[in-house]
């Protein structure tokens, strides 16, 4: 009888046990789903984190590449300017006035000077200010291979090649204290130490160095003062001017000082969009280090549009 009662009781409990199992199964299913959802959420977060990290890495790489590009440009600017300064650049801005030494000669006698291209020619670019800098001589039109001769007797003190400036060029020192320079030659025909006569061939006209076409860059210097060749020669006719035998050095110094005063007006640059220290250095013929020193900034300093930089 007890056995029959136990059997009936177990049958009666079957629905409750089944319901309990269903609850457990549902709980298990919910837990599994929760775990899956958690895993998916973690995966999504990880993916987002990876994507964010990737974007940050890309941004960092872009910034580093941009900085490297700017540094490379600035380095190239440094190299160009340093080379030009060490190789007697055509454009020199000293921003210094000159005074005559009391013992200096008051007048120069250019009579007997030879025109460097043998014949008159067209003036391509005059002496004076060009792009915020001083163009120290004149550019005269020639054909490649034209004869270039020494203006006076003298001694060759420079005969070299400067690919970023004068190209093949020769400088001669003369007894009257002047120096003459002949730039962008196709070929130099004299060496340092050679003594030459006035009218002697020193090279062939060319288009070497920083040059956009065949021409002769010709300079006359007296100490630190640059003398405009057009105040000594009639360029088109290839002849001496009337005052060539009594050329006033004082007038050359006055001209030099006036140019320095004019150049001083271009000592400051207002930052515009796209400006970099390298670009500004090239524009004003200076170096990035000098710009930083004059303005109390670093190579990595941010340039803001409208900001003013001192350039000389």
PDB file of C-alpha atoms in Angstrom:
ATOM      1  CA  UNK A   1       0.000   0.000   0.000  1.00  0.00           C
ATOM      2  CA  UNK A   2       2.903   2.354   0.822  1.00  0.00           C
ATOM      3  CA  UNK A   3       4.403   1.525  -2.530  1.00  0.00           C
ATOM      4  CA  UNK A   4       1.181   2.468  -4.304  1.00  0.00           C
ATOM      5  CA  UNK A   5       0.994   5.780  -2.435  1.00  0.00           C
ATOM      6  CA  UNK A   6       4.649   6.650  -3.300  1.00  0.00           C
ATOM      7  CA  UNK A   7       4.005   5.810  -6.914  1.00  0.00           C
ATOM      8  CA  UNK A   8       0.928   8.041  -7.020  1.00  0.00           C
ATOM      9  CA  UNK A   9       2.855  10.879  -5.282  1.00  0.00           C
ATOM     10  CA  UNK A  10       5.746  10.676  -7.815  1.00  0.00           C
ATOM     11  CA  UNK A  11       3.263  10.812 -10.692  1.00  0.00           C
ATOM     12  CA  UNK A  12       1.632  13.862  -9.131  1.00  0.00           C
ATOM     13  CA  UNK A  13       5.017  15.619  -8.812  1.00  0.00           C
ATOM     14  CA  UNK A  14       5.973  15.097 -12.470  1.00  0.00           C
ATOM     15  CA  UNK A  15       4.393  18.403 -13.695  1.00  0.00           C
ATOM     16  CA  UNK A  16       6.220  20.354 -10.973  1.00  0.00           C
ATOM     17  CA  UNK A  17       9.540  18.698 -11.796  1.00  0.00           C
ATOM     18  CA  UNK A  18       8.978  19.397 -15.506  1.00  0.00           C
ATOM     19  CA  UNK A  19       8.163  23.018 -14.769  1.00  0.00           C
ATOM     20  CA  UNK A  20      11.291  23.320 -12.654  1.00  0.00           C
ATOM     21  CA  UNK A  21      13.378  21.834 -15.446  1.00  0.00           C
ATOM     22  CA  UNK A  22      11.804  24.291 -17.876  1.00  0.00           C
ATOM     23  CA  UNK A  23      12.709  27.180 -15.571  1.00  0.00           C
ATOM     24  CA  UNK A  24      16.258  25.880 -15.253  1.00  0.00           C
ATOM     25  CA  UNK A  25      16.494  25.475 -19.021  1.00  0.00           C
ATOM     26  CA  UNK A  26      15.199  28.993 -19.561  1.00  0.00           C
ATOM     27  CA  UNK A  27      17.610  30.322 -16.999  1.00  0.00           C
ATOM     28  CA  UNK A  28      20.445  28.485 -18.691  1.00  0.00           C
ATOM     29  CA  UNK A  29      19.343  29.804 -22.083  1.00  0.00           C
ATOM     30  CA  UNK A  30      19.120  33.358 -20.746  1.00  0.00           C
ATOM     31  CA  UNK A  31      22.538  33.046 -19.158  1.00  0.00           C
ATOM     32  CA  UNK A  32      23.971  31.731 -22.417  1.00  0.00           C
ATOM     33  CA  UNK A  33      22.396  34.580 -24.339  1.00  0.00           C
ATOM     34  CA  UNK A  34      23.704  37.042 -21.800  1.00  0.00           C
ATOM     35  CA  UNK A  35      27.161  35.562 -22.122  1.00  0.00           C
ATOM     36  CA  UNK A  36      26.915  35.747 -25.916  1.00  0.00           C
ATOM     37  CA  UNK A  37      25.697  39.332 -25.772  1.00  0.00           C
ATOM     38  CA  UNK A  38      28.501  40.183 -23.365  1.00  0.00           C
ATOM     39  CA  UNK A  39      31.021  38.561 -25.671  1.00  0.00           C
ATOM     40  CA  UNK A  40      29.606  40.486 -28.634  1.00  0.00           C
ATOM     41  CA  UNK A  41      29.730  43.734 -26.651  1.00  0.00           C
ATOM     42  CA  UNK A  42      33.309  43.039 -25.579  1.00  0.00           C
ATOM     43  CA  UNK A  43      34.203  42.247 -29.170  1.00  0.00           C
ATOM     44  CA  UNK A  44      32.586  45.477 -30.359  1.00  0.00           C
ATOM     45  CA  UNK A  45      34.410  47.468 -27.708  1.00  0.00           C
ATOM     46  CA  UNK A  46      37.700  45.804 -28.607  1.00  0.00           C
ATOM     47  CA  UNK A  47      37.110  46.506 -32.295  1.00  0.00           C
ATOM     48  CA  UNK A  48      36.268  50.130 -31.526  1.00  0.00           C
ATOM     49  CA  UNK A  49      39.360  50.360 -29.357  1.00  0.00           C
ATOM     50  CA  UNK A  50      41.507  48.868 -32.108  1.00  0.00           C
ATOM     51  CA  UNK A  51      39.939  51.217 -34.670  1.00  0.00           C
ATOM     52  CA  UNK A  52      40.513  54.226 -32.410  1.00  0.00           C
ATOM     53  CA  UNK A  53      44.077  53.144 -31.740  1.00  0.00           C
ATOM     54  CA  UNK A  54      44.575  52.634 -35.459  1.00  0.00           C
ATOM     55  CA  UNK A  55      43.200  56.095 -36.202  1.00  0.00           C
ATOM     56  CA  UNK A  56      45.435  57.591 -33.516  1.00  0.00           C
ATOM     57  CA  UNK A  57      48.422  55.764 -34.959  1.00  0.00           C
ATOM     58  CA  UNK A  58      47.584  56.999 -38.450  1.00  0.00           C
ATOM     59  CA  UNK A  59      47.135  60.552 -37.172  1.00  0.00           C
ATOM     60  CA  UNK A  60      50.425  60.319 -35.295  1.00  0.00           C
ATOM     61  CA  UNK A  61      52.127  58.917 -38.387  1.00  0.00           C
ATOM     62  CA  UNK A  62      50.636  61.719 -40.497  1.00  0.00           C
ATOM     63  CA  UNK A  63      51.864  64.322 -38.022  1.00  0.00           C
ATOM     64  CA  UNK A  64      55.301  62.724 -37.951  1.00  0.00           C
ATOM     65  CA  UNK A  65      55.417  62.551 -41.742  1.00  0.00           C
ATOM     66  CA  UNK A  66      54.339  66.198 -41.989  1.00  0.00           C
ATOM     67  CA  UNK A  67      56.944  67.209 -39.432  1.00  0.00           C
ATOM     68  CA  UNK A  68      59.585  65.178 -41.255  1.00  0.00           C
ATOM     69  CA  UNK A  69      58.617  66.803 -44.544  1.00  0.00           C
ATOM     70  CA  UNK A  70      58.838  70.258 -42.979  1.00  0.00           C
ATOM     71  CA  UNK A  71      62.166  69.393 -41.384  1.00  0.00           C
ATOM     72  CA  UNK A  72      63.434  68.092 -44.717  1.00  0.00           C
ATOM     73  CA  UNK A  73      62.293  71.279 -46.452  1.00  0.00           C
ATOM     74  CA  UNK A  74      63.869  73.399 -43.713  1.00  0.00           C
ATOM     75  CA  UNK A  75      67.070  71.375 -43.888  1.00  0.00           C
ATOM     76  CA  UNK A  76      67.197  71.894 -47.636  1.00  0.00           C
ATOM     77  CA  UNK A  77      66.646  75.617 -47.111  1.00  0.00           C
ATOM     78  CA  UNK A  78      69.509  75.685 -44.586  1.00  0.00           C
ATOM     79  CA  UNK A  79      71.752  73.856 -47.012  1.00  0.00           C
ATOM     80  CA  UNK A  80      70.861  76.172 -49.893  1.00  0.00           C
ATOM     81  CA  UNK A  81      71.387  79.352 -47.908  1.00  0.00           C
ATOM     82  CA  UNK A  82      74.584  78.105 -46.270  1.00  0.00           C
ATOM     83  CA  UNK A  83      75.977  77.169 -49.669  1.00  0.00           C
ATOM     84  CA  UNK A  84      75.021  80.528 -51.151  1.00  0.00           C
ATOM     85  CA  UNK A  85      76.612  82.406 -48.243  1.00  0.00           C
ATOM     86  CA  UNK A  86      79.818  80.402 -48.423  1.00  0.00           C
ATOM     87  CA  UNK A  87      80.026  80.652 -52.201  1.00  0.00           C
ATOM     88  CA  UNK A  88      79.686  84.431 -52.655  1.00  0.00           C
ATOM     89  CA  UNK A  89      75.965  84.481 -53.383  1.00  0.00           C
ATOM     90  CA  UNK A  90      74.721  86.857 -56.069  1.00  0.00           C
ATOM     91  CA  UNK A  91      72.204  88.254 -53.619  1.00  0.00           C
ATOM     92  CA  UNK A  92      73.685  89.556 -50.385  1.00  0.00           C
ATOM     93  CA  UNK A  93      71.762  91.586 -47.833  1.00  0.00           C
ATOM     94  CA  UNK A  94      74.091  92.868 -45.114  1.00  0.00           C
ATOM     95  CA  UNK A  95      71.785  95.618 -43.794  1.00  0.00           C
ATOM     96  CA  UNK A  96      74.929  97.500 -42.835  1.00  0.00           C
ATOM     97  CA  UNK A  97      75.888 100.959 -43.919  1.00  0.00           C
ATOM     98  CA  UNK A  98      79.385 101.654 -45.167  1.00  0.00           C
ATOM     99  CA  UNK A  99      81.717 104.520 -44.338  1.00  0.00           C
ATOM    100  CA  UNK A 100      84.767 105.690 -46.229  1.00  0.00           C
ATOM    101  CA  UNK A 101      88.145 105.200 -44.616  1.00  0.00           C
ATOM    102  CA  UNK A 102      89.976 108.546 -44.404  1.00  0.00           C
ATOM    103  CA  UNK A 103      92.933 106.988 -46.177  1.00  0.00           C
ATOM    104  CA  UNK A 104      90.784 105.522 -48.944  1.00  0.00           C
ATOM    105  CA  UNK A 105      90.980 106.802 -52.486  1.00  0.00           C
ATOM    106  CA  UNK A 106      88.263 109.368 -53.196  1.00  0.00           C
ATOM    107  CA  UNK A 107      88.032 108.545 -56.902  1.00  0.00           C
ATOM    108  CA  UNK A 108      88.648 105.528 -59.098  1.00  0.00           C
ATOM    109  CA  UNK A 109      90.037 105.657 -62.606  1.00  0.00           C
ATOM    110  CA  UNK A 110      88.243 103.171 -64.836  1.00  0.00           C
ATOM    111  CA  UNK A 111      89.730 104.532 -68.046  1.00  0.00           C
ATOM    112  CA  UNK A 112      91.144 101.740 -70.154  1.00  0.00           C
ATOM    113  CA  UNK A 113      88.720  99.189 -68.719  1.00  0.00           C
ATOM    114  CA  UNK A 114      87.536  96.469 -71.098  1.00  0.00           C
ATOM    115  CA  UNK A 115      83.859  95.663 -71.427  1.00  0.00           C
ATOM    116  CA  UNK A 116      83.578  91.996 -70.319  1.00  0.00           C
ATOM    117  CA  UNK A 117      81.598  90.732 -73.346  1.00  0.00           C
ATOM    118  CA  UNK A 118      83.767  92.533 -75.973  1.00  0.00           C
ATOM    119  CA  UNK A 119      80.634  94.001 -77.574  1.00  0.00           C
ATOM    120  CA  UNK A 120      77.594  95.873 -76.263  1.00  0.00           C
ATOM    121  CA  UNK A 121      74.580  93.853 -75.215  1.00  0.00           C
ATOM    122  CA  UNK A 122      71.116  93.969 -73.667  1.00  0.00           C
ATOM    123  CA  UNK A 123      70.713  94.413 -69.928  1.00  0.00           C
ATOM    124  CA  UNK A 124      68.607  91.519 -68.635  1.00  0.00           C
ATOM    125  CA  UNK A 125      68.552  92.434 -64.955  1.00  0.00           C
ATOM    126  CA  UNK A 126      69.964  95.591 -63.332  1.00  0.00           C
ATOM    127  CA  UNK A 127      71.894  96.100 -60.143  1.00  0.00           C
ATOM    128  CA  UNK A 128      69.734  96.722 -57.070  1.00  0.00           C
ATOM    129  CA  UNK A 129      67.030  95.205 -54.906  1.00  0.00           C
ATOM    130  CA  UNK A 130      65.430  92.025 -56.194  1.00  0.00           C
ATOM    131  CA  UNK A 131      62.995  89.952 -54.121  1.00  0.00           C
ATOM    132  CA  UNK A 132      63.926  91.576 -50.791  1.00  0.00           C
ATOM    133  CA  UNK A 133      67.623  91.067 -51.470  1.00  0.00           C
ATOM    134  CA  UNK A 134      70.481  92.870 -53.165  1.00  0.00           C
ATOM    135  CA  UNK A 135      71.409  91.786 -56.666  1.00  0.00           C
ATOM    136  CA  UNK A 136      75.061  92.723 -56.480  1.00  0.00           C
ATOM    137  CA  UNK A 137      75.768  93.107 -60.179  1.00  0.00           C
ATOM    138  CA  UNK A 138      74.103  93.203 -63.580  1.00  0.00           C
ATOM    139  CA  UNK A 139      72.927  90.354 -65.811  1.00  0.00           C
ATOM    140  CA  UNK A 140      73.886  90.865 -69.450  1.00  0.00           C
ATOM    141  CA  UNK A 141      72.468  88.940 -72.396  1.00  0.00           C
ATOM    142  CA  UNK A 142      74.965  86.689 -74.168  1.00  0.00           C
ATOM    143  CA  UNK A 143      75.048  83.530 -76.251  1.00  0.00           C
ATOM    144  CA  UNK A 144      76.593  80.336 -74.934  1.00  0.00           C
ATOM    145  CA  UNK A 145      80.245  80.265 -75.957  1.00  0.00           C
ATOM    146  CA  UNK A 146      80.691  84.056 -76.170  1.00  0.00           C
ATOM    147  CA  UNK A 147      84.134  85.314 -75.115  1.00  0.00           C
ATOM    148  CA  UNK A 148      84.276  86.778 -71.603  1.00  0.00           C
ATOM    149  CA  UNK A 149      87.328  88.905 -70.844  1.00  0.00           C
ATOM    150  CA  UNK A 150      88.945  90.528 -67.812  1.00  0.00           C
ATOM    151  CA  UNK A 151      88.041  94.178 -67.317  1.00  0.00           C
ATOM    152  CA  UNK A 152      91.494  95.063 -65.941  1.00  0.00           C
ATOM    153  CA  UNK A 153      94.889  93.566 -65.339  1.00  0.00           C
ATOM    154  CA  UNK A 154      94.849  91.645 -62.078  1.00  0.00           C
ATOM    155  CA  UNK A 155      95.198  88.375 -60.202  1.00  0.00           C
ATOM    156  CA  UNK A 156      92.624  85.583 -60.176  1.00  0.00           C
ATOM    157  CA  UNK A 157      91.521  85.003 -56.565  1.00  0.00           C
ATOM    158  CA  UNK A 158      88.515  82.731 -57.238  1.00  0.00           C
ATOM    159  CA  UNK A 159      87.914  80.209 -60.009  1.00  0.00           C
ATOM    160  CA  UNK A 160      85.333  77.628 -59.043  1.00  0.00           C
ATOM    161  CA  UNK A 161      81.886  76.113 -59.581  1.00  0.00           C
ATOM    162  CA  UNK A 162      78.849  76.892 -57.425  1.00  0.00           C
ATOM    163  CA  UNK A 163      75.809  74.964 -58.606  1.00  0.00           C
ATOM    164  CA  UNK A 164      73.296  76.926 -56.476  1.00  0.00           C
ATOM    165  CA  UNK A 165      74.583  80.374 -57.346  1.00  0.00           C
ATOM    166  CA  UNK A 166      77.113  81.661 -59.841  1.00  0.00           C
ATOM    167  CA  UNK A 167      77.753  78.339 -61.554  1.00  0.00           C
ATOM    168  CA  UNK A 168      81.240  78.493 -63.087  1.00  0.00           C
ATOM    169  CA  UNK A 169      82.641  81.862 -62.062  1.00  0.00           C
ATOM    170  CA  UNK A 170      85.861  83.828 -61.809  1.00  0.00           C
ATOM    171  CA  UNK A 171      86.801  86.717 -59.518  1.00  0.00           C
ATOM    172  CA  UNK A 172      89.783  88.947 -60.222  1.00  0.00           C
ATOM    173  CA  UNK A 173      91.479  91.390 -57.852  1.00  0.00           C
ATOM    174  CA  UNK A 174      92.873  94.569 -59.400  1.00  0.00           C
ATOM    175  CA  UNK A 175      95.568  97.006 -58.316  1.00  0.00           C
ATOM    176  CA  UNK A 176      93.115  99.891 -57.889  1.00  0.00           C
ATOM    177  CA  UNK A 177      91.413  98.033 -55.037  1.00  0.00           C
ATOM    178  CA  UNK A 178      88.437  96.758 -57.012  1.00  0.00           C
ATOM    179  CA  UNK A 179      87.373  93.215 -57.707  1.00  0.00           C
ATOM    180  CA  UNK A 180      85.380  92.042 -60.697  1.00  0.00           C
ATOM    181  CA  UNK A 181      83.285  88.895 -60.913  1.00  0.00           C
ATOM    182  CA  UNK A 182      82.157  86.933 -63.980  1.00  0.00           C
ATOM    183  CA  UNK A 183      79.396  84.392 -63.337  1.00  0.00           C
ATOM    184  CA  UNK A 184      77.402  81.582 -65.037  1.00  0.00           C
ATOM    185  CA  UNK A 185      80.260  80.694 -67.391  1.00  0.00           C
ATOM    186  CA  UNK A 186      80.168  77.616 -69.559  1.00  0.00           C
ATOM    187  CA  UNK A 187      83.858  77.058 -68.897  1.00  0.00           C
ATOM    188  CA  UNK A 188      86.582  78.766 -66.842  1.00  0.00           C
ATOM    189  CA  UNK A 189      89.875  79.324 -68.631  1.00  0.00           C
ATOM    190  CA  UNK A 190      91.952  80.670 -65.708  1.00  0.00           C
ATOM    191  CA  UNK A 191      92.991  79.327 -62.327  1.00  0.00           C
ATOM    192  CA  UNK A 192      93.506  80.851 -58.881  1.00  0.00           C
ATOM    193  CA  UNK A 193      96.861  82.651 -58.801  1.00  0.00           C
ATOM    194  CA  UNK A 194      96.952  83.405 -62.532  1.00  0.00           C
ATOM    195  CA  UNK A 195      97.912  86.965 -63.454  1.00  0.00           C
ATOM    196  CA  UNK A 196      95.808  88.255 -66.325  1.00  0.00           C
ATOM    197  CA  UNK A 197      95.862  91.287 -68.590  1.00  0.00           C
ATOM    198  CA  UNK A 198      92.947  93.554 -69.310  1.00  0.00           C
ATOM    199  CA  UNK A 199      90.968  92.098 -72.195  1.00  0.00           C
ATOM    200  CA  UNK A 200      92.385  88.596 -71.661  1.00  0.00           C
ATOM    201  CA  UNK A 201      89.962  85.702 -72.155  1.00  0.00           C
ATOM    202  CA  UNK A 202      88.893  84.257 -68.789  1.00  0.00           C
ATOM    203  CA  UNK A 203      85.987  82.005 -69.837  1.00  0.00           C
ATOM    204  CA  UNK A 204      83.162  81.168 -72.207  1.00  0.00           C
ATOM    205  CA  UNK A 205      79.698  82.580 -71.641  1.00  0.00           C
ATOM    206  CA  UNK A 206      77.165  80.044 -70.384  1.00  0.00           C
ATOM    207  CA  UNK A 207      74.086  79.192 -68.376  1.00  0.00           C
ATOM    208  CA  UNK A 208      75.440  77.362 -65.323  1.00  0.00           C
ATOM    209  CA  UNK A 209      74.369  77.557 -61.684  1.00  0.00           C
ATOM    210  CA  UNK A 210      71.192  79.342 -60.652  1.00  0.00           C
ATOM    211  CA  UNK A 211      70.349  80.682 -64.070  1.00  0.00           C
ATOM    212  CA  UNK A 212      67.205  80.638 -66.214  1.00  0.00           C
ATOM    213  CA  UNK A 213      68.956  81.384 -69.499  1.00  0.00           C
ATOM    214  CA  UNK A 214      72.346  82.280 -71.013  1.00  0.00           C
ATOM    215  CA  UNK A 215      73.716  85.456 -69.441  1.00  0.00           C
ATOM    216  CA  UNK A 216      76.774  86.955 -67.810  1.00  0.00           C
ATOM    217  CA  UNK A 217      76.477  88.086 -64.217  1.00  0.00           C
ATOM    218  CA  UNK A 218      79.074  90.873 -63.852  1.00  0.00           C
ATOM    219  CA  UNK A 219      80.040  92.638 -60.631  1.00  0.00           C
ATOM    220  CA  UNK A 220      82.371  95.417 -59.588  1.00  0.00           C
ATOM    221  CA  UNK A 221      83.212  95.555 -55.892  1.00  0.00           C
ATOM    222  CA  UNK A 222      85.250  98.025 -53.872  1.00  0.00           C
ATOM    223  CA  UNK A 223      85.754  96.593 -50.416  1.00  0.00           C
ATOM    224  CA  UNK A 224      82.273  95.973 -48.986  1.00  0.00           C
ATOM    225  CA  UNK A 225      80.712  98.432 -51.428  1.00  0.00           C
ATOM    226  CA  UNK A 226      79.065  97.199 -54.618  1.00  0.00           C
ATOM    227  CA  UNK A 227      79.463  99.457 -57.647  1.00  0.00           C
ATOM    228  CA  UNK A 228      76.717  99.368 -60.248  1.00  0.00           C
ATOM    229  CA  UNK A 229      78.460  98.443 -63.538  1.00  0.00           C
ATOM    230  CA  UNK A 230      75.869 100.573 -65.352  1.00  0.00           C
ATOM    231  CA  UNK A 231      77.437 103.662 -63.677  1.00  0.00           C
ATOM    232  CA  UNK A 232      80.770 102.760 -65.268  1.00  0.00           C
ATOM    233  CA  UNK A 233      79.783 101.262 -68.646  1.00  0.00           C
ATOM    234  CA  UNK A 234      77.167 101.959 -71.268  1.00  0.00           C
ATOM    235  CA  UNK A 235      75.897  98.371 -71.346  1.00  0.00           C
ATOM    236  CA  UNK A 236      74.142  98.515 -74.708  1.00  0.00           C
ATOM    237  CA  UNK A 237      77.114 100.096 -76.501  1.00  0.00           C
ATOM    238  CA  UNK A 238      79.824  98.329 -74.538  1.00  0.00           C
ATOM    239  CA  UNK A 239      81.726 101.549 -73.887  1.00  0.00           C
ATOM    240  CA  UNK A 240      82.899 103.517 -70.866  1.00  0.00           C
ATOM    241  CA  UNK A 241      80.854 106.443 -69.595  1.00  0.00           C
ATOM    242  CA  UNK A 242      82.351 109.931 -69.579  1.00  0.00           C
ATOM    243  CA  UNK A 243      83.009 109.994 -65.834  1.00  0.00           C
ATOM    244  CA  UNK A 244      84.769 106.621 -65.843  1.00  0.00           C
ATOM    245  CA  UNK A 245      88.202 108.190 -65.420  1.00  0.00           C
ATOM    246  CA  UNK A 246      87.069 110.110 -62.315  1.00  0.00           C
ATOM    247  CA  UNK A 247      84.529 107.848 -60.657  1.00  0.00           C
ATOM    248  CA  UNK A 248      83.439 109.070 -57.217  1.00  0.00           C
ATOM    249  CA  UNK A 249      83.642 106.408 -54.555  1.00  0.00           C
ATOM    250  CA  UNK A 250      81.522 108.583 -52.267  1.00  0.00           C
ATOM    251  CA  UNK A 251      78.626 108.351 -54.728  1.00  0.00           C
ATOM    252  CA  UNK A 252      78.952 104.566 -54.756  1.00  0.00           C
ATOM    253  CA  UNK A 253      78.901 104.486 -50.947  1.00  0.00           C
ATOM    254  CA  UNK A 254      75.819 106.744 -50.870  1.00  0.00           C
ATOM    255  CA  UNK A 255      74.071 104.426 -53.321  1.00  0.00           C
ATOM    256  CA  UNK A 256      75.071 101.420 -51.222  1.00  0.00           C
ATOM    257  CA  UNK A 257      73.694 103.001 -48.050  1.00  0.00           C
ATOM    258  CA  UNK A 258      70.432 104.011 -49.708  1.00  0.00           C
ATOM    259  CA  UNK A 259      69.906 100.424 -50.782  1.00  0.00           C
ATOM    260  CA  UNK A 260      70.585  99.189 -47.249  1.00  0.00           C
ATOM    261  CA  UNK A 261      67.982 101.632 -45.891  1.00  0.00           C
ATOM    262  CA  UNK A 262      65.445 100.393 -48.432  1.00  0.00           C
ATOM    263  CA  UNK A 263      66.238  96.784 -47.592  1.00  0.00           C
ATOM    264  CA  UNK A 264      65.674  97.533 -43.903  1.00  0.00           C
ATOM    265  CA  UNK A 265      61.994  98.148 -44.725  1.00  0.00           C
ATOM    266  CA  UNK A 266      61.694  94.480 -45.637  1.00  0.00           C
ATOM    267  CA  UNK A 267      62.997  93.198 -42.310  1.00  0.00           C
ATOM    268  CA  UNK A 268      59.627  91.849 -41.195  1.00  0.00           C
ATOM    269  CA  UNK A 269      57.317  89.220 -42.651  1.00  0.00           C
ATOM    270  CA  UNK A 270      53.633  88.709 -41.823  1.00  0.00           C
ATOM    271  CA  UNK A 271      52.713  85.011 -41.768  1.00  0.00           C
ATOM    272  CA  UNK A 272      50.294  83.893 -44.469  1.00  0.00           C
ATOM    273  CA  UNK A 273      48.636  80.540 -45.108  1.00  0.00           C
ATOM    274  CA  UNK A 274      51.178  77.965 -46.295  1.00  0.00           C
ATOM    275  CA  UNK A 275      54.226  79.764 -44.880  1.00  0.00           C
ATOM    276  CA  UNK A 276      56.971  77.685 -43.276  1.00  0.00           C
ATOM    277  CA  UNK A 277      60.273  78.733 -41.729  1.00  0.00           C
ATOM    278  CA  UNK A 278      62.093  77.169 -44.688  1.00  0.00           C
ATOM    279  CA  UNK A 279      59.986  79.096 -47.209  1.00  0.00           C
ATOM    280  CA  UNK A 280      60.474  82.392 -45.354  1.00  0.00           C
ATOM    281  CA  UNK A 281      64.220  81.794 -45.029  1.00  0.00           C
ATOM    282  CA  UNK A 282      64.528  81.316 -48.784  1.00  0.00           C
ATOM    283  CA  UNK A 283      62.427  84.407 -49.494  1.00  0.00           C
ATOM    284  CA  UNK A 284      64.626  86.666 -47.381  1.00  0.00           C
ATOM    285  CA  UNK A 285      67.952  84.968 -48.105  1.00  0.00           C
ATOM    286  CA  UNK A 286      68.562  83.934 -44.520  1.00  0.00           C
ATOM    287  CA  UNK A 287      68.633  80.755 -42.431  1.00  0.00           C
ATOM    288  CA  UNK A 288      66.069  79.065 -40.204  1.00  0.00           C
ATOM    289  CA  UNK A 289      68.492  79.297 -37.271  1.00  0.00           C
ATOM    290  CA  UNK A 290      68.742  83.068 -37.734  1.00  0.00           C
ATOM    291  CA  UNK A 291      64.956  83.417 -37.937  1.00  0.00           C
ATOM    292  CA  UNK A 292      64.606  81.442 -34.697  1.00  0.00           C
ATOM    293  CA  UNK A 293      67.302  83.492 -32.985  1.00  0.00           C
ATOM    294  CA  UNK A 294      65.820  86.846 -34.077  1.00  0.00           C
ATOM    295  CA  UNK A 295      62.317  85.882 -32.969  1.00  0.00           C
ATOM    296  CA  UNK A 296      63.017  83.765 -29.894  1.00  0.00           C
ATOM    297  CA  UNK A 297      61.303  80.713 -31.364  1.00  0.00           C
ATOM    298  CA  UNK A 298      62.201  77.101 -32.140  1.00  0.00           C
ATOM    299  CA  UNK A 299      62.147  75.133 -35.369  1.00  0.00           C
ATOM    300  CA  UNK A 300      59.082  73.314 -34.021  1.00  0.00           C
ATOM    301  CA  UNK A 301      57.186  76.481 -33.054  1.00  0.00           C
ATOM    302  CA  UNK A 302      53.713  76.865 -34.587  1.00  0.00           C
ATOM    303  CA  UNK A 303      53.416  79.762 -37.042  1.00  0.00           C
ATOM    304  CA  UNK A 304      50.081  81.555 -36.763  1.00  0.00           C
ATOM    305  CA  UNK A 305      48.502  83.475 -39.630  1.00  0.00           C
ATOM    306  CA  UNK A 306      48.935  87.194 -39.008  1.00  0.00           C
ATOM    307  CA  UNK A 307      52.002  86.696 -36.818  1.00  0.00           C
ATOM    308  CA  UNK A 308      54.968  88.950 -37.661  1.00  0.00           C
ATOM    309  CA  UNK A 309      58.513  87.602 -37.866  1.00  0.00           C
ATOM    310  CA  UNK A 310      61.707  89.631 -37.974  1.00  0.00           C
ATOM    311  CA  UNK A 311      63.802  88.363 -40.880  1.00  0.00           C
ATOM    312  CA  UNK A 312      67.015  90.411 -40.659  1.00  0.00           C
TER     313      UNK A 312
END
